[in-house]
Coordinates of C-alpha atoms in Angstrom, one line a residue:
Chain A
X1 CA 2.5 15.5 -25.7
X2 CA 0.5 18.7 -25.9
X3 CA -2.2 17.0 -27.8
X4 CA -2.6 14.4 -25.1
X5 CA -3.5 17.1 -22.6
X6 CA -5.6 19.0 -25.1
X7 CA -7.8 16.1 -25.9
X8 CA -9.5 15.7 -22.5
X9 CA -10.0 19.5 -22.4
X10 CA -11.6 19.3 -25.8
X11 CA -14.0 16.6 -24.5
X12 CA -15.0 18.7 -21.6
X13 CA -15.6 21.8 -23.6
X14 CA -17.3 20.1 -26.5
X15 CA -20.0 18.2 -24.4
X16 CA -23.3 19.4 -25.7
X17 CA -25.8 21.0 -23.3
X18 CA -28.5 18.7 -21.9
X19 CA -31.9 18.6 -23.6
X20 CA -35.0 19.4 -21.6
X21 CA -35.8 15.7 -21.4
X22 CA -32.4 14.9 -20.0
X23 CA -32.8 17.7 -17.5
X24 CA -36.1 16.3 -16.4
X25 CA -34.6 12.8 -16.2
X26 CA -31.9 14.4 -13.9
X27 CA -34.6 15.9 -11.7
X28 CA -36.4 12.5 -11.4
X29 CA -33.0 10.9 -10.6
X30 CA -32.1 13.3 -7.8
X31 CA -35.6 13.4 -6.2
X32 CA -35.5 9.5 -6.3
X33 CA -32.0 9.4 -4.9
X34 CA -33.1 11.5 -1.9
X35 CA -36.2 9.2 -1.5
X36 CA -34.0 6.0 -1.7
X37 CA -31.4 7.4 0.7
X38 CA -34.3 8.4 3.1
X39 CA -35.8 4.9 2.9
X40 CA -32.5 3.4 3.7
X41 CA -31.9 5.7 6.7
X42 CA -35.3 4.9 8.1
X43 CA -34.4 1.2 8.0
X44 CA -31.2 2.1 10.0
X45 CA -29.1 0.6 7.2
X46 CA -27.0 3.7 6.3
X47 CA -25.0 6.0 8.6
X48 CA -26.2 9.5 9.4
X49 CA -23.2 11.1 7.7
X50 CA -23.8 9.4 4.4
X51 CA -27.6 10.2 4.4
X52 CA -27.0 13.8 5.2
X53 CA -24.4 14.1 2.4
X54 CA -26.7 12.3 -0.1
X55 CA -29.6 14.6 0.8
X56 CA -27.5 17.8 0.7
X57 CA -26.1 16.7 -2.7
X58 CA -29.6 16.0 -4.1
X59 CA -30.7 19.4 -2.9
X60 CA -27.7 21.1 -4.5
X61 CA -28.2 19.3 -7.8
X62 CA -31.9 20.1 -7.8
X63 CA -31.1 23.8 -7.2
X64 CA -28.7 23.8 -10.1
X65 CA -31.0 22.0 -12.6
X66 CA -33.9 24.1 -11.4
X67 CA -32.0 27.3 -12.2
X68 CA -31.3 26.0 -15.7
X69 CA -34.9 24.9 -16.2
X70 CA -36.2 28.3 -15.0
X71 CA -34.1 30.0 -17.7
X72 CA -35.6 27.8 -20.5
X73 CA -38.6 25.7 -19.2
X74 CA -39.5 22.7 -21.4
X75 CA -42.4 23.8 -23.7
X76 CA -44.5 20.8 -22.9
X77 CA -45.1 21.5 -19.3
X78 CA -46.3 24.4 -17.1
X79 CA -43.3 26.3 -15.8
X80 CA -45.1 27.3 -12.6
X81 CA -46.0 23.8 -11.8
X82 CA -42.5 22.6 -12.3
X83 CA -41.1 25.4 -10.3
X84 CA -43.4 24.8 -7.4
X85 CA -42.8 21.0 -7.3
X86 CA -39.0 21.6 -7.4
X87 CA -39.3 24.1 -4.6
X88 CA -41.4 21.7 -2.5
X89 CA -39.0 18.8 -3.1
X90 CA -36.0 20.8 -2.1
X91 CA -37.8 21.9 1.0
X92 CA -38.6 18.3 2.0
X93 CA -35.1 17.2 1.3
X94 CA -33.6 20.1 3.3
X95 CA -35.9 19.2 6.2
X96 CA -34.9 15.5 6.0
X97 CA -31.2 16.5 6.1
X98 CA -31.9 18.5 9.3
X99 CA -34.0 15.7 10.9
X100 CA -31.2 13.2 10.3
X101 CA -29.0 15.4 12.4
X102 CA -31.7 15.5 15.1
X103 CA -32.3 11.7 14.7
X104 CA -36.0 12.5 14.5
X105 CA -37.4 9.5 12.5
X106 CA -41.2 10.2 12.9
X107 CA -40.9 13.7 11.4
X108 CA -38.4 12.4 8.8
X109 CA -41.0 9.9 7.7
X110 CA -43.6 12.6 7.3
X111 CA -41.2 14.6 5.1
X112 CA -40.3 11.5 3.1
X113 CA -44.0 10.7 2.4
X114 CA -44.5 14.2 1.1
X115 CA -41.4 13.9 -1.1
X116 CA -42.8 10.7 -2.5
X117 CA -45.9 12.6 -3.6
X118 CA -43.7 15.1 -5.3
X119 CA -41.6 12.3 -6.8
X120 CA -44.7 11.0 -8.6
X121 CA -45.6 14.5 -9.9
X122 CA -42.0 15.0 -11.2
X123 CA -42.2 11.6 -12.9
X124 CA -45.4 12.6 -14.7
X125 CA -43.9 16.0 -15.8
X126 CA -40.8 14.2 -17.1
X127 CA -43.0 11.7 -19.0
X128 CA -44.9 14.4 -20.7
X129 CA -41.6 16.2 -21.7
X130 CA -40.4 12.8 -23.0
X131 CA -43.5 12.1 -25.0
X132 CA -43.2 15.4 -26.9
X133 CA -39.5 14.8 -27.9
Chain B
X1 CA 0.0 -26.8 -5.4
X2 CA 2.1 -23.7 -6.0
X3 CA 0.7 -23.5 -9.5
X4 CA -2.9 -23.7 -8.2
X5 CA -2.1 -20.9 -5.8
X6 CA -1.0 -18.8 -8.8
X7 CA -4.7 -18.5 -9.4
X8 CA -4.4 -15.5 -7.1
X9 CA -2.6 -13.7 -9.9
X10 CA -5.6 -14.1 -12.1
X11 CA -8.0 -13.1 -9.3
X12 CA -6.1 -10.0 -8.4
X13 CA -5.6 -9.1 -12.1
X14 CA -9.3 -9.5 -12.4
X15 CA -10.5 -7.9 -9.1
X16 CA -7.9 -5.1 -9.2
X17 CA -8.1 -4.5 -12.9
X18 CA -11.5 -5.7 -14.1
X19 CA -13.6 -4.7 -11.1
X20 CA -12.5 -1.2 -10.2
X21 CA -14.1 2.3 -10.1
X22 CA -14.3 2.4 -14.0
X23 CA -16.1 -0.9 -14.4
X24 CA -18.4 -0.4 -11.4
X25 CA -19.3 3.2 -12.6
X26 CA -19.8 2.3 -16.2
X27 CA -21.8 -1.0 -15.4
X28 CA -23.9 0.8 -12.9
X29 CA -24.6 3.7 -15.3
X30 CA -25.4 1.3 -18.1
X31 CA -27.8 -0.8 -15.9
X32 CA -29.5 2.2 -14.4
X33 CA -30.1 3.8 -17.8
X34 CA -30.5 0.9 -20.2
X35 CA -31.4 -2.1 -18.1
X36 CA -29.8 -5.3 -19.3
X37 CA -29.2 -3.9 -22.8
X38 CA -25.5 -3.4 -22.4
X39 CA -24.6 -6.8 -20.9
X40 CA -23.1 -7.7 -24.3
X41 CA -20.4 -5.1 -24.0
X42 CA -19.2 -6.7 -20.7
X43 CA -19.3 -10.1 -22.3
X44 CA -17.4 -8.9 -25.4
X45 CA -14.8 -7.1 -23.2
X46 CA -14.4 -10.2 -21.0
X47 CA -13.8 -12.5 -24.0
X48 CA -11.3 -10.1 -25.5
X49 CA -9.5 -9.9 -22.1
X50 CA -9.4 -13.6 -21.6
X51 CA -7.4 -14.0 -24.9
X52 CA -5.2 -11.0 -24.3
X53 CA -4.3 -12.1 -20.7
X54 CA -3.6 -15.7 -21.8
X55 CA -1.3 -14.4 -24.5
X56 CA 0.5 -12.0 -22.1
X57 CA 1.2 -14.9 -19.7
X58 CA 2.3 -17.2 -22.5
X59 CA 4.7 -14.6 -23.8
X60 CA 6.3 -14.3 -20.4
X61 CA 6.3 -18.0 -19.5
X62 CA 8.0 -19.0 -22.8
X63 CA 10.2 -16.0 -23.7
X64 CA 11.0 -14.9 -20.1
X65 CA 10.3 -11.4 -21.5
X66 CA 7.5 -9.1 -20.4
X67 CA 5.5 -7.4 -23.1
X68 CA 7.4 -4.1 -22.5
X69 CA 10.8 -5.8 -22.7
X70 CA 9.8 -7.5 -25.9
X71 CA 8.2 -4.5 -27.4
X72 CA 11.3 -2.3 -26.8
X73 CA 13.6 -5.0 -28.2
X74 CA 11.4 -5.8 -31.2
X75 CA 10.3 -2.3 -32.3
X76 CA 13.0 -0.1 -30.9
X77 CA 13.1 2.7 -28.3
X78 CA 11.4 5.4 -30.3
X79 CA 8.3 3.3 -30.9
X80 CA 8.3 2.1 -27.3
X81 CA 8.5 5.8 -26.1
X82 CA 5.3 6.6 -28.0
X83 CA 3.5 3.7 -26.3
X84 CA 5.0 4.7 -23.0
X85 CA 3.7 8.3 -23.2
X86 CA 0.2 7.1 -24.2
X87 CA -0.1 4.3 -21.6
X88 CA 1.4 6.3 -18.8
X89 CA -1.0 9.3 -19.2
X90 CA -4.0 7.0 -19.3
X91 CA -2.8 4.8 -16.5
X92 CA -2.1 7.9 -14.4
X93 CA -5.7 9.1 -14.9
X94 CA -6.9 5.6 -13.9
X95 CA -4.7 5.7 -10.8
X96 CA -6.2 9.1 -9.8
X97 CA -9.7 7.6 -10.2
X98 CA -8.8 4.5 -8.2
X99 CA -7.3 6.5 -5.3
X100 CA -10.4 8.7 -5.5
X101 CA -12.6 5.5 -5.4
X102 CA -10.9 4.5 -2.1
X103 CA -11.5 8.0 -0.8
X104 CA -15.1 7.9 -1.9
X105 CA -15.6 4.6 -0.1
X106 CA -14.2 6.0 3.1
X107 CA -16.2 9.2 2.6
X108 CA -19.5 7.4 2.6
X109 CA -18.5 5.4 5.7
X110 CA -17.1 8.3 7.7
X111 CA -18.6 11.4 6.3
X112 CA -15.1 12.9 5.8
X113 CA -14.9 14.3 2.2
X114 CA -12.7 12.3 -0.2
X115 CA -10.0 15.0 -0.7
X116 CA -9.1 14.6 2.9
X117 CA -8.3 10.9 2.2
X118 CA -6.0 11.6 -0.7
X119 CA -2.8 11.7 1.3
X120 CA -3.6 8.9 3.8
X121 CA -4.8 6.6 1.1
X122 CA -1.8 7.3 -1.2
X123 CA 0.5 6.8 1.7
X124 CA -1.0 3.4 2.5
X125 CA -0.7 2.3 -1.1
X126 CA 2.9 3.5 -1.3
X127 CA 3.8 1.9 2.0
X128 CA 2.4 -1.5 0.9
X129 CA 4.4 -1.1 -2.4
X130 CA 7.5 -0.1 -0.5
X131 CA 7.4 -2.7 2.3
X132 CA 5.4 -5.5 0.7
X133 CA 6.3 -8.3 -1.6
X134 CA 4.6 -9.2 -4.9
X135 CA 3.0 -12.3 -3.3
X136 CA 1.6 -10.2 -0.4
X137 CA 0.0 -7.8 -2.8
X138 CA -1.2 -10.6 -5.0
X139 CA -2.6 -12.9 -2.3
X140 CA -3.8 -10.1 0.0
X141 CA -5.7 -8.2 -2.7
X142 CA -7.3 -11.4 -4.2
X143 CA -8.4 -12.7 -0.8
X144 CA -9.9 -9.4 0.2
X145 CA -11.3 -9.0 -3.3
X146 CA -13.7 -11.9 -2.6
X147 CA -16.0 -9.4 -0.8
X148 CA -17.0 -8.2 -4.3
X149 CA -18.9 -11.4 -4.7
X150 CA -21.7 -9.5 -2.8
X151 CA -22.6 -7.9 -6.2
X152 CA -23.5 -11.4 -7.5
X153 CA -25.4 -12.3 -4.4
X154 CA -27.3 -9.1 -4.7
X155 CA -28.1 -9.8 -8.3
X156 CA -29.5 -13.2 -7.4
X157 CA -31.5 -11.8 -4.5
X158 CA -33.3 -9.4 -6.8
X159 CA -34.6 -12.3 -8.9
X160 CA -33.7 -11.0 -12.4
X161 CA -35.7 -12.0 -15.4
X162 CA -33.2 -14.5 -16.9
X163 CA -34.6 -14.3 -20.4
X164 CA -34.1 -10.5 -20.3
X165 CA -30.5 -11.1 -19.1
X166 CA -29.9 -13.5 -21.9
X167 CA -31.3 -11.1 -24.5
X168 CA -29.0 -8.4 -23.1
X169 CA -26.0 -10.5 -24.1
X170 CA -26.9 -9.9 -27.7
X171 CA -26.0 -6.4 -29.1
X172 CA -29.0 -4.2 -29.7
X173 CA -29.6 -0.5 -30.5
X174 CA -32.1 1.4 -28.3
X175 CA -34.9 3.6 -29.8
X176 CA -33.8 6.6 -27.9
X177 CA -30.5 7.9 -26.4
X178 CA -28.4 6.1 -29.1
X179 CA -25.3 8.4 -28.5
X180 CA -25.4 7.8 -24.7
X181 CA -25.9 4.0 -25.3
X182 CA -22.9 4.0 -27.7
X183 CA -20.8 6.0 -25.3
X184 CA -21.5 3.6 -22.4
X185 CA -20.7 0.6 -24.6
X186 CA -17.4 2.2 -25.6
X187 CA -16.7 3.1 -21.9
X188 CA -17.5 -0.5 -20.8
X189 CA -15.1 -1.9 -23.4
X190 CA -12.5 0.7 -22.4
X191 CA -12.9 -0.3 -18.8
X192 CA -12.5 -4.0 -19.6
X193 CA -9.8 -4.1 -22.2
X194 CA -7.2 -2.0 -20.3
X195 CA -3.7 -2.5 -21.6
X196 CA -2.2 -2.0 -18.2
X197 CA -3.7 -5.3 -17.2
X198 CA -1.6 -7.1 -19.8
X199 CA 1.5 -5.3 -18.7
X200 CA 0.8 -6.1 -15.1
X201 CA 0.0 -9.7 -15.8
X202 CA 3.0 -10.4 -17.9
X203 CA 5.3 -8.8 -15.3
X204 CA 3.6 -10.8 -12.6
X205 CA 4.4 -14.0 -14.5
X206 CA 8.0 -13.0 -14.4
X207 CA 7.8 -12.1 -10.7
X208 CA 6.3 -15.5 -10.1
X209 CA 9.1 -17.1 -12.2
X210 CA 6.8 -18.8 -14.7
X211 CA 8.2 -21.2 -17.2
X212 CA 6.7 -23.3 -20.0
X213 CA 5.2 -25.7 -17.5
X214 CA 2.8 -22.9 -16.5
X215 CA 1.2 -22.7 -20.0
X216 CA -1.8 -24.9 -19.1
X217 CA -2.3 -23.2 -15.7
X218 CA -1.9 -19.8 -17.4
X219 CA -4.8 -20.7 -19.7
X220 CA -6.9 -21.6 -16.7
X221 CA -6.0 -18.5 -14.7
X222 CA -6.8 -16.2 -17.6
X223 CA -10.1 -17.9 -18.3
X224 CA -11.2 -18.2 -14.7
X225 CA -9.8 -14.9 -13.4
X226 CA -11.3 -12.8 -16.2
X227 CA -14.6 -14.6 -16.2
X228 CA -14.7 -14.0 -12.5
X229 CA -14.2 -10.2 -13.1
X230 CA -16.7 -10.2 -16.0
X231 CA -19.4 -11.9 -14.0
X232 CA -18.9 -9.4 -11.1
X233 CA -19.3 -6.5 -13.6
X234 CA -22.4 -8.1 -15.0
X235 CA -23.6 -8.5 -11.4
X236 CA -23.2 -4.7 -10.9
X237 CA -25.1 -4.0 -14.1
X238 CA -28.0 -6.4 -13.2
X239 CA -28.3 -4.9 -9.7
X240 CA -28.4 -1.4 -11.1
X241 CA -31.0 -2.4 -13.7
X242 CA -33.2 -3.9 -11.0
X243 CA -32.6 -1.5 -8.0
X244 CA -32.1 1.9 -9.7
X245 CA -33.6 1.9 -13.1
X246 CA -37.3 1.5 -11.9
X247 CA -36.8 4.6 -9.7
X248 CA -35.2 6.6 -12.5
X249 CA -31.9 7.0 -10.6
X250 CA -28.9 7.7 -12.9
X251 CA -25.5 7.0 -11.4
X252 CA -23.7 10.3 -11.8
X253 CA -22.1 10.5 -8.4
X254 CA -20.7 8.0 -5.9
X255 CA -23.4 8.6 -3.2
X256 CA -25.9 7.4 -5.8
X257 CA -23.9 4.3 -6.6
X258 CA -23.7 3.6 -2.8
X259 CA -27.4 2.8 -2.9
X260 CA -26.9 -0.1 -5.4
X261 CA -27.1 -3.0 -2.9
X262 CA -29.4 -1.4 -0.3
X263 CA -32.5 -3.0 -1.9
X264 CA -31.1 -6.5 -2.3
X265 CA -29.2 -6.6 1.0
X266 CA -31.0 -4.1 3.2
X267 CA -28.9 -4.7 6.3
X268 CA -25.4 -5.0 4.9
X269 CA -25.7 -3.7 1.3
X270 CA -24.4 -0.2 2.0
X271 CA -21.4 -1.4 3.9
X272 CA -20.6 -4.2 1.5
X273 CA -20.7 -1.7 -1.3
X274 CA -18.3 0.6 0.5
X275 CA -16.0 -2.4 1.4
X276 CA -16.1 -3.7 -2.2
X277 CA -15.2 -0.3 -3.6
X278 CA -12.4 0.2 -1.2
X279 CA -10.9 -3.3 -1.8
X280 CA -11.4 -3.3 -5.5
X281 CA -10.0 0.3 -6.0
X282 CA -7.1 -0.5 -3.6
X283 CA -6.2 -3.6 -5.6
X284 CA -6.4 -1.6 -8.8
X285 CA -4.3 1.3 -7.4
X286 CA -1.6 -1.2 -6.4
X287 CA -1.8 -2.9 -9.8
X288 CA -1.6 0.4 -11.8
X289 CA 1.2 1.8 -9.7
X290 CA 3.1 -1.4 -10.3
X291 CA 2.3 -1.4 -14.0
X292 CA 3.6 2.1 -14.5
X293 CA 6.8 1.4 -12.5
X294 CA 7.2 -1.9 -14.5
X295 CA 6.7 0.0 -17.8
X296 CA 9.4 2.6 -17.0
X297 CA 11.9 0.1 -15.5
X298 CA 11.5 -2.5 -18.3
X299 CA 11.5 0.1 -21.0
X300 CA 14.6 1.8 -19.8
X301 CA 16.4 -1.4 -18.7
X302 CA 16.5 -0.7 -15.0
X303 CA 16.4 -3.3 -12.2
X304 CA 12.8 -4.1 -11.3
X305 CA 11.0 -6.4 -9.0
X306 CA 8.4 -5.8 -6.3
X307 CA 10.2 -8.6 -4.3
X308 CA 13.5 -6.6 -4.2
X309 CA 14.4 -4.2 -1.5
X310 CA 13.8 -0.6 -2.8
X311 CA 17.5 0.1 -2.3
X312 CA 18.3 -2.6 -4.9
X313 CA 15.9 -1.2 -7.5
X314 CA 15.8 2.5 -6.5
X315 CA 14.7 3.8 -9.9
X316 CA 11.8 1.4 -10.0
X317 CA 10.8 2.4 -6.4
X318 CA 11.3 6.1 -7.4
X319 CA 8.8 5.8 -10.3
X320 CA 5.9 4.4 -8.2
X321 CA 6.7 6.8 -5.3
X322 CA 6.5 9.9 -7.7
X323 CA 3.5 8.6 -9.6
X324 CA 1.5 7.9 -6.4
X325 CA 2.4 11.3 -5.0
X326 CA 1.4 13.1 -8.2
X327 CA -1.9 11.1 -8.4
X328 CA -2.9 12.5 -4.9
X329 CA -2.7 16.1 -6.1
X330 CA -5.8 16.2 -8.3
X331 CA -7.7 14.5 -5.5
X332 CA -6.5 17.1 -3.0
X333 CA -7.9 19.7 -5.3
X334 CA -11.3 18.0 -5.3
X335 CA -11.2 16.7 -8.9
X336 CA -14.2 14.3 -9.2
X337 CA -12.8 10.8 -9.7
X338 CA -15.9 9.6 -11.6
X339 CA -15.4 12.3 -14.2
X340 CA -11.7 11.3 -14.5
X341 CA -12.8 7.7 -14.8
X342 CA -15.3 8.4 -17.7
X343 CA -12.7 10.4 -19.5
X344 CA -10.0 7.8 -19.1
X345 CA -12.3 5.0 -20.3
X346 CA -13.0 6.8 -23.5
X347 CA -9.2 7.6 -23.9
X348 CA -8.3 4.0 -23.3
X349 CA -10.6 3.0 -26.1
X350 CA -9.1 5.6 -28.4
X351 CA -5.5 4.4 -27.7
X352 CA -6.2 0.6 -27.8
X353 CA -4.6 0.0 -31.3
X354 CA -1.3 1.4 -29.9
X355 CA -1.2 -1.4 -27.4
X356 CA -2.8 -4.3 -29.3
X357 CA -1.2 -4.0 -32.8
X358 CA 2.4 -4.5 -31.7
X359 CA 1.2 -7.2 -29.4
X360 CA -0.1 -9.2 -32.4
X361 CA 3.4 -9.0 -34.0
X362 CA 5.1 -10.2 -30.8
X363 CA 2.7 -13.1 -30.4
X364 CA 3.6 -14.4 -33.9
X365 CA 7.3 -13.9 -33.5
X366 CA 9.1 -17.3 -33.4
X367 CA 12.2 -15.7 -31.8
X368 CA 10.1 -15.1 -28.7
X369 CA 7.6 -17.8 -28.7
X370 CA 8.9 -20.6 -30.9
X371 CA 6.3 -23.3 -31.3
X372 CA 4.1 -21.5 -28.7
X373 CA 3.3 -18.6 -31.0
X374 CA -0.3 -17.8 -31.8
X375 CA -2.4 -20.3 -33.8
X376 CA -5.1 -19.2 -36.1
X377 CA -7.8 -19.0 -33.4
X378 CA -5.7 -16.6 -31.2
X379 CA -4.7 -14.6 -34.3
X380 CA -8.3 -14.3 -35.5
X381 CA -9.4 -13.2 -32.0
X382 CA -6.6 -10.6 -31.8
X383 CA -7.5 -9.4 -35.4
X384 CA -11.1 -9.0 -34.2
X385 CA -9.9 -7.1 -31.1
X386 CA -7.7 -4.9 -33.3
X387 CA -10.8 -4.2 -35.5
X388 CA -12.8 -3.4 -32.4
X389 CA -10.0 -1.2 -31.1
X390 CA -9.8 0.8 -34.3
X391 CA -13.6 1.2 -34.4
X392 CA -13.5 2.3 -30.7
X393 CA -10.6 4.7 -31.5
X394 CA -12.6 6.3 -34.2
X395 CA -16.0 6.6 -32.4
X396 CA -14.9 7.1 -28.8
X397 CA -14.3 10.9 -29.2
X398 CA -17.5 11.7 -31.1
X399 CA -19.5 9.6 -28.7
X400 CA -17.8 11.3 -25.7
X401 CA -18.9 14.6 -27.2
X402 CA -22.5 13.5 -28.0
X403 CA -23.2 11.1 -25.2
X404 CA -20.7 11.8 -22.5

């Protein structure tokens, strides 16, 4: 009986830390999630509550991954560039979450376009980390 | 006509058991990360399940015993107790995940966080169990479950490359992320070959008073129902491969999964996803709660039937009441249902031999099945499933560590 409970605990504790490539994949994933949720909101196909939550979650996740990446930046890329693109992305996402509340679609679109530019840059950085693995 | 209507048992077993938070999560993760490459795991899981479900129904129709009844009778109480502990722990984790899945569906629709839904959702599940009959649960869940067809519609609307889909049905090893690939394959198989489905289905056959005349329809129900569930799961994987993979979105959380159908069905995709998850997880929660109560009642020789008044099978009703109440607690504390799901899928794989090996003995026992016992085809398939289950049992834990 004790073993049955110990096993899941062992799983959780034993999971290996993510590699830099996996962390960059996660960054791409969360920036893209915010972009996709933003697109859907602009098309009026998702409720405000959901969009706000998805954006806040993306922002939170990017903050956590960014903190980890800052401690040990991937050697293949410039740490300052990564830091600045992450900060910008988080700013755009935070603005988008605020603009959802204000139901301000034109300004939301401007922030979303800027996020898309950062999304491409993040993808390039992720690809360069991947190619050195 | 009544026998044709029994198809509902196959559909609810399939929608409630096959398409639930575990299979949606694992299929979406697999599609988002590896494209069509893991379709073979769903196909393999579906084929295994078709055979296991057919055998479960045949055992009940011929012997008038459920699997649990027969297992306790044939192998004795101590062995039954070991299986009980293993199955109940895993089924409990799956129940937590399913109740959380309903809560998540409601969260994305309303904005109210899923822990707040733990009590209302558990209460509704319990109330339906307490007041409802087996046929109400069976027919209601399977009718509502048809909303999940939207995954298949979405897959077609995204115009998949069919040659790529076909090649995904053949096992392959990726160049990178082998551990993650292996972990997802094990999780998909764990989500598909869930022993509680067999226990639920064999008990359902007794609830529906099957006899030998149901053997042909049982074969059809198992084949149709499980194929239906398998195709739905494949639909989820294909949609994730086409809608999420190109954007690099990995499905780690429910809000990410909610975007699955917004590309294919821009107007209704989000709401259909939420409805599909609520219905599928609701069906699964009912099915698992019943399966756990059946397991206890049949194992300990209590009265049991979802059609009886709770006062006439109070211990059966007590088990599902307690289990639903306990399952709400981790959700109230904010435990992430997706993490519970992934852990329970790997644990299901690790404990599969415990459920499948005794089943092979039962299906060859002339005392229970007479001339309807397994032929060489069924035995070969179960032998392959046992082999797979042993391999899964050995590799699921290392893969969980390396790729989970």
